[in-house]
Amino acid sequence: MLKCRPSLIVSIMAFLGGLLVLTWLLFSLLAFKTAANDLYAQKSEHARMLLAAFASQLPDSVPTFPDKIIAPDSSASIYARILFEEDAFTRLTLLDGNGKPIFSAGREGGDVFLPFAGLPAKAEGSFVRSDGSGIAHIMNVSRAGVPVAKAGLLISLEPEKTRLSRTKQLLVAYFILDFILLLGLGAFVLSRIVVNPINRLLTATERITGGQYGQKLPVSGSSEFARLAQAFNQMSSALLNKERQVAEQLTALEKANLELRQARELAFRS
């Protein structure tokens, strides 16, 4: 007795489904990583340009703490207030040569050292925060080739993370739809080109086992199935010929047997 086994189409579709899922996982991982890197690179360049524009507004003589700070009516302060119009803007801070804040602008309740938090003292360039919430850009402000201050700008990555999340949800929805369509189409195609020919072969084999020789299969489909059907038809024809030969031999034996009995009876009467 055969154990309970999955059908051929179920086995093939399970393998193909697993392959599709694995392919999608690898593709989505690569795609999202690439998209995130591109967005972060664009955001870093945007932060660099904003901070460079702020640095260009600073006076030639950068003040030091606590003697002086950047005046609220200076062009740099006005430019910093304009940055509030950007939703991603979080905090802009200017430190003097001793690391003391001489200007800071940002959302209420924020730490003035927030753009520099978690970064080395000599850090310069763009950095993604460890929690992925924002990008900090740090640059030195130099006068006559000598660094006299350090500016830091922190912008949020929440808009980009929201966009990535929506893209991920959309991609998952498309994948589920494609997965269902591909499995349905695959099951239909496999039934036509694989499962149905095998079922016809099994049915014909069972009939031959029951003594119904001469079964024929249509020679169609792929080359392998066509060769298999041709070989089966040849085997079926050979079995039918053997059956006819056996029947003819049995008929001849019965006739000879009858003649022998008649001859014996005639000899007995004689």
Coordinates of C-alpha atoms in Angstrom, one line a residue:
M1 CA 0.0 0.0 0.0
L2 CA 1.4 3.4 -1.0
K3 CA 1.9 6.0 1.6
C4 CA 0.1 9.3 1.4
R5 CA 2.2 11.5 -0.8
P6 CA 1.6 14.9 -2.4
S7 CA 0.7 15.0 -6.0
L8 CA 3.2 16.0 -8.7
I9 CA 1.7 19.4 -9.3
V10 CA 1.6 20.2 -5.5
S11 CA 5.3 19.2 -5.2
I12 CA 6.4 21.3 -8.2
M13 CA 4.3 24.3 -7.2
A14 CA 5.6 24.1 -3.6
F15 CA 9.2 24.1 -4.9
L16 CA 8.4 27.0 -7.3
G17 CA 6.6 28.9 -4.5
G18 CA 9.6 28.6 -2.2
L19 CA 11.9 29.7 -5.0
L20 CA 9.8 32.7 -5.7
V21 CA 9.7 33.7 -2.0
L22 CA 13.5 33.3 -1.7
T23 CA 14.0 35.3 -4.9
W24 CA 11.7 38.1 -3.7
L25 CA 13.4 38.2 -0.3
L26 CA 16.8 38.6 -1.9
F27 CA 15.5 41.1 -4.5
S28 CA 13.7 43.2 -1.8
L29 CA 16.7 43.2 0.5
L30 CA 18.9 44.5 -2.3
A31 CA 16.3 46.9 -3.7
F32 CA 15.5 48.5 -0.3
K33 CA 19.2 48.7 0.7
T34 CA 20.0 50.4 -2.6
A35 CA 17.0 52.8 -2.3
A36 CA 17.8 53.6 1.3
N37 CA 21.4 54.4 0.4
D38 CA 20.3 56.6 -2.5
L39 CA 17.9 58.5 -0.3
Y40 CA 20.5 58.9 2.5
A41 CA 23.0 60.1 0.0
Q42 CA 20.6 62.7 -1.4
K43 CA 19.7 63.7 2.1
S44 CA 23.4 64.1 3.1
E45 CA 24.1 66.2 0.0
H46 CA 21.0 68.4 0.9
A47 CA 22.3 68.8 4.5
R48 CA 25.7 69.7 3.2
M49 CA 24.4 72.4 0.9
L50 CA 22.2 73.9 3.7
L51 CA 25.0 74.0 6.1
A52 CA 27.4 75.4 3.6
A53 CA 24.9 78.2 2.8
F54 CA 24.6 78.9 6.5
A55 CA 28.4 79.0 6.9
S56 CA 28.7 81.5 4.0
Q57 CA 26.4 83.9 5.9
L58 CA 28.7 84.0 9.0
P59 CA 30.7 87.1 9.6
D60 CA 34.4 87.3 8.8
S61 CA 35.2 87.4 12.5
V62 CA 33.5 84.5 14.2
P63 CA 32.7 85.4 17.8
T64 CA 33.7 83.2 20.8
F65 CA 31.8 82.2 23.9
P66 CA 31.0 84.0 26.2
D67 CA 32.1 87.3 24.8
K68 CA 29.8 87.4 21.8
I69 CA 27.3 85.2 20.0
I70 CA 25.8 85.3 16.5
A71 CA 23.4 88.2 16.6
P72 CA 19.7 87.4 16.1
D73 CA 19.4 90.0 13.3
S74 CA 22.4 88.7 11.4
S75 CA 22.1 87.1 7.9
A76 CA 23.1 83.8 9.4
S77 CA 20.3 83.9 12.0
I78 CA 17.8 84.9 9.4
Y79 CA 18.8 82.1 7.1
A80 CA 18.5 79.7 10.1
R81 CA 15.0 80.8 10.7
I82 CA 14.2 80.1 7.0
L83 CA 15.3 76.5 7.6
F84 CA 12.3 76.1 9.9
E85 CA 10.1 75.9 6.8
E86 CA 11.6 72.5 6.0
D87 CA 9.8 69.7 7.8
A88 CA 12.9 67.6 8.1
F89 CA 14.9 70.4 9.9
T90 CA 15.7 69.5 13.5
R91 CA 18.7 71.5 14.8
L92 CA 21.5 73.7 13.6
T93 CA 24.3 74.6 16.0
L94 CA 27.5 76.6 15.7
L95 CA 30.4 75.9 18.2
D96 CA 33.4 78.2 18.6
G97 CA 36.9 77.0 18.6
N98 CA 36.6 75.8 22.2
G99 CA 33.5 73.8 21.5
K100 CA 31.1 76.3 23.2
P101 CA 27.8 77.1 21.5
I102 CA 27.6 80.5 20.0
F103 CA 24.4 79.9 18.0
S104 CA 21.7 77.3 17.9
A105 CA 18.3 77.0 16.2
G106 CA 15.9 74.2 16.1
R107 CA 12.7 72.6 17.4
E108 CA 11.7 73.5 21.0
G109 CA 13.1 71.2 23.7
G110 CA 16.0 70.0 21.6
D111 CA 19.6 69.8 22.9
V112 CA 21.9 72.4 21.3
F113 CA 24.6 69.7 21.0
L114 CA 22.2 67.4 19.3
P115 CA 23.9 67.5 15.8
F116 CA 27.2 66.4 17.5
A117 CA 25.7 63.7 19.8
G118 CA 27.5 60.4 19.6
L119 CA 30.1 61.7 17.1
P120 CA 33.9 62.0 17.7
A121 CA 35.2 65.5 18.5
K122 CA 37.0 65.7 15.1
A123 CA 34.2 64.3 13.1
E124 CA 33.5 66.0 9.8
G125 CA 31.1 65.0 7.0
S126 CA 27.7 63.3 7.0
F127 CA 26.7 60.6 9.5
V128 CA 23.5 58.6 9.9
R129 CA 22.4 58.5 13.6
S130 CA 22.6 55.1 15.3
D131 CA 18.8 54.9 15.6
G132 CA 18.3 55.8 12.0
S133 CA 16.2 58.8 12.9
G134 CA 18.3 61.5 11.1
I135 CA 21.4 62.6 9.3
A136 CA 23.9 64.9 10.9
H137 CA 26.3 66.9 8.8
I138 CA 29.4 68.4 10.5
M139 CA 31.7 71.0 8.9
N140 CA 34.6 73.2 10.0
V141 CA 34.4 76.9 9.5
S142 CA 37.8 78.3 8.6
R143 CA 39.2 81.7 8.3
A144 CA 42.5 82.1 6.4
G145 CA 42.9 78.3 6.4
V146 CA 42.5 78.0 10.1
P147 CA 39.4 76.3 11.7
V148 CA 37.7 78.8 14.0
A149 CA 34.4 77.2 14.5
K150 CA 32.4 74.0 13.8
A151 CA 28.8 73.9 12.5
G152 CA 26.5 71.0 12.8
L153 CA 23.1 70.4 11.1
L154 CA 20.7 67.6 12.0
I155 CA 17.8 66.7 9.7
S156 CA 15.2 64.1 10.2
L157 CA 14.8 60.9 8.1
E158 CA 11.2 60.4 9.0
P159 CA 9.8 61.5 5.6
E160 CA 12.2 59.1 3.8
K161 CA 11.4 56.3 6.2
T162 CA 7.7 56.9 5.6
R163 CA 8.3 56.8 1.8
L164 CA 10.3 53.5 2.2
S165 CA 7.6 52.0 4.3
R166 CA 4.9 52.9 1.7
T167 CA 7.1 51.5 -1.0
K168 CA 7.6 48.3 0.9
Q169 CA 3.9 47.9 1.5
L170 CA 3.2 48.5 -2.2
L171 CA 5.9 46.0 -3.2
V172 CA 4.5 43.3 -0.8
A173 CA 1.0 43.8 -2.2
Y174 CA 2.3 43.5 -5.8
F175 CA 4.3 40.4 -4.8
I176 CA 1.3 38.7 -3.3
L177 CA -0.7 39.4 -6.4
D178 CA 2.0 38.2 -8.7
F179 CA 2.6 35.2 -6.5
I180 CA -1.0 34.1 -6.8
L181 CA -1.2 34.8 -10.5
L182 CA 2.1 32.9 -11.2
L183 CA 1.1 29.9 -9.1
G184 CA -2.3 29.8 -10.8
L185 CA -0.8 30.1 -14.3
G186 CA 2.0 27.6 -13.4
A187 CA -0.6 25.1 -12.0
F188 CA -2.6 25.4 -15.2
V189 CA 0.4 25.0 -17.5
L190 CA 1.8 22.1 -15.5
S191 CA -1.6 20.4 -15.6
R192 CA -1.7 20.7 -19.4
I193 CA 1.9 19.7 -20.3
V194 CA 2.9 17.4 -17.4
V195 CA 0.1 16.1 -15.1
N196 CA -2.5 15.4 -17.8
P197 CA -0.2 13.3 -20.0
I198 CA 1.0 11.3 -16.9
N199 CA -2.6 10.7 -15.8
R200 CA -3.5 9.4 -19.3
L201 CA -0.4 7.1 -19.2
L202 CA -1.5 5.8 -15.7
T203 CA -5.0 5.2 -16.9
A204 CA -3.9 3.3 -20.0
T205 CA -1.4 1.3 -17.9
E206 CA -4.2 0.3 -15.5
R207 CA -6.4 -0.8 -18.4
I208 CA -3.5 -2.9 -19.8
T209 CA -3.0 -4.4 -16.3
G210 CA -6.8 -5.3 -16.4
G211 CA -6.3 -7.2 -19.7
Q212 CA -7.4 -4.5 -22.1
Y213 CA -4.5 -4.5 -24.6
G214 CA -4.2 -2.2 -27.5
Q215 CA -4.4 1.1 -25.6
K216 CA -3.1 4.1 -27.5
L217 CA -1.9 7.4 -26.3
P218 CA -1.7 10.6 -28.4
V219 CA 1.9 11.5 -29.4
S220 CA 2.0 15.1 -28.4
G221 CA 3.6 17.5 -26.0
S222 CA 7.3 17.8 -25.3
S223 CA 9.8 15.5 -27.0
E224 CA 10.2 13.4 -23.8
F225 CA 6.4 12.8 -23.5
A226 CA 6.1 12.2 -27.2
R227 CA 8.8 9.5 -27.0
L228 CA 7.2 8.0 -23.9
A229 CA 3.8 7.9 -25.6
Q230 CA 5.4 6.4 -28.8
A231 CA 7.2 3.7 -26.7
F232 CA 4.0 3.0 -24.8
N233 CA 2.0 2.6 -28.0
Q234 CA 4.7 0.2 -29.4
M235 CA 4.5 -1.8 -26.2
S236 CA 0.7 -1.9 -26.3
S237 CA 0.8 -3.0 -29.9
A238 CA 3.3 -5.7 -29.1
L239 CA 1.2 -7.0 -26.2
L240 CA -1.9 -7.0 -28.4
N241 CA 0.0 -9.0 -31.1
K242 CA 1.2 -11.4 -28.4
E243 CA -2.3 -11.8 -27.2
R244 CA -3.5 -12.6 -30.7
Q245 CA -0.7 -15.1 -31.3
V246 CA -1.5 -16.8 -28.0
A247 CA -5.2 -16.9 -29.0
E248 CA -4.4 -18.3 -32.4
Q249 CA -2.1 -21.0 -30.8
L250 CA -4.8 -21.8 -28.3
T251 CA -7.3 -22.2 -31.1
A252 CA -4.9 -24.4 -33.0
L253 CA -4.3 -26.5 -29.9
E254 CA -8.0 -26.9 -29.3
K255 CA -8.6 -27.9 -32.9
A256 CA -5.7 -30.4 -32.7
N257 CA -7.1 -31.7 -29.4
L258 CA -10.5 -32.1 -31.0
E259 CA -9.1 -34.0 -33.9
L260 CA -7.1 -36.2 -31.6
R261 CA -10.2 -37.1 -29.6
Q262 CA -12.1 -37.8 -32.7
A263 CA -9.3 -40.0 -34.1
R264 CA -9.1 -41.8 -30.7
E265 CA -12.9 -42.4 -30.7
L266 CA -12.7 -43.7 -34.3
A267 CA -9.9 -46.0 -33.4
F268 CA -11.8 -47.2 -30.3
R269 CA -14.9 -48.0 -32.5
S270 CA -12.7 -49.8 -35.0

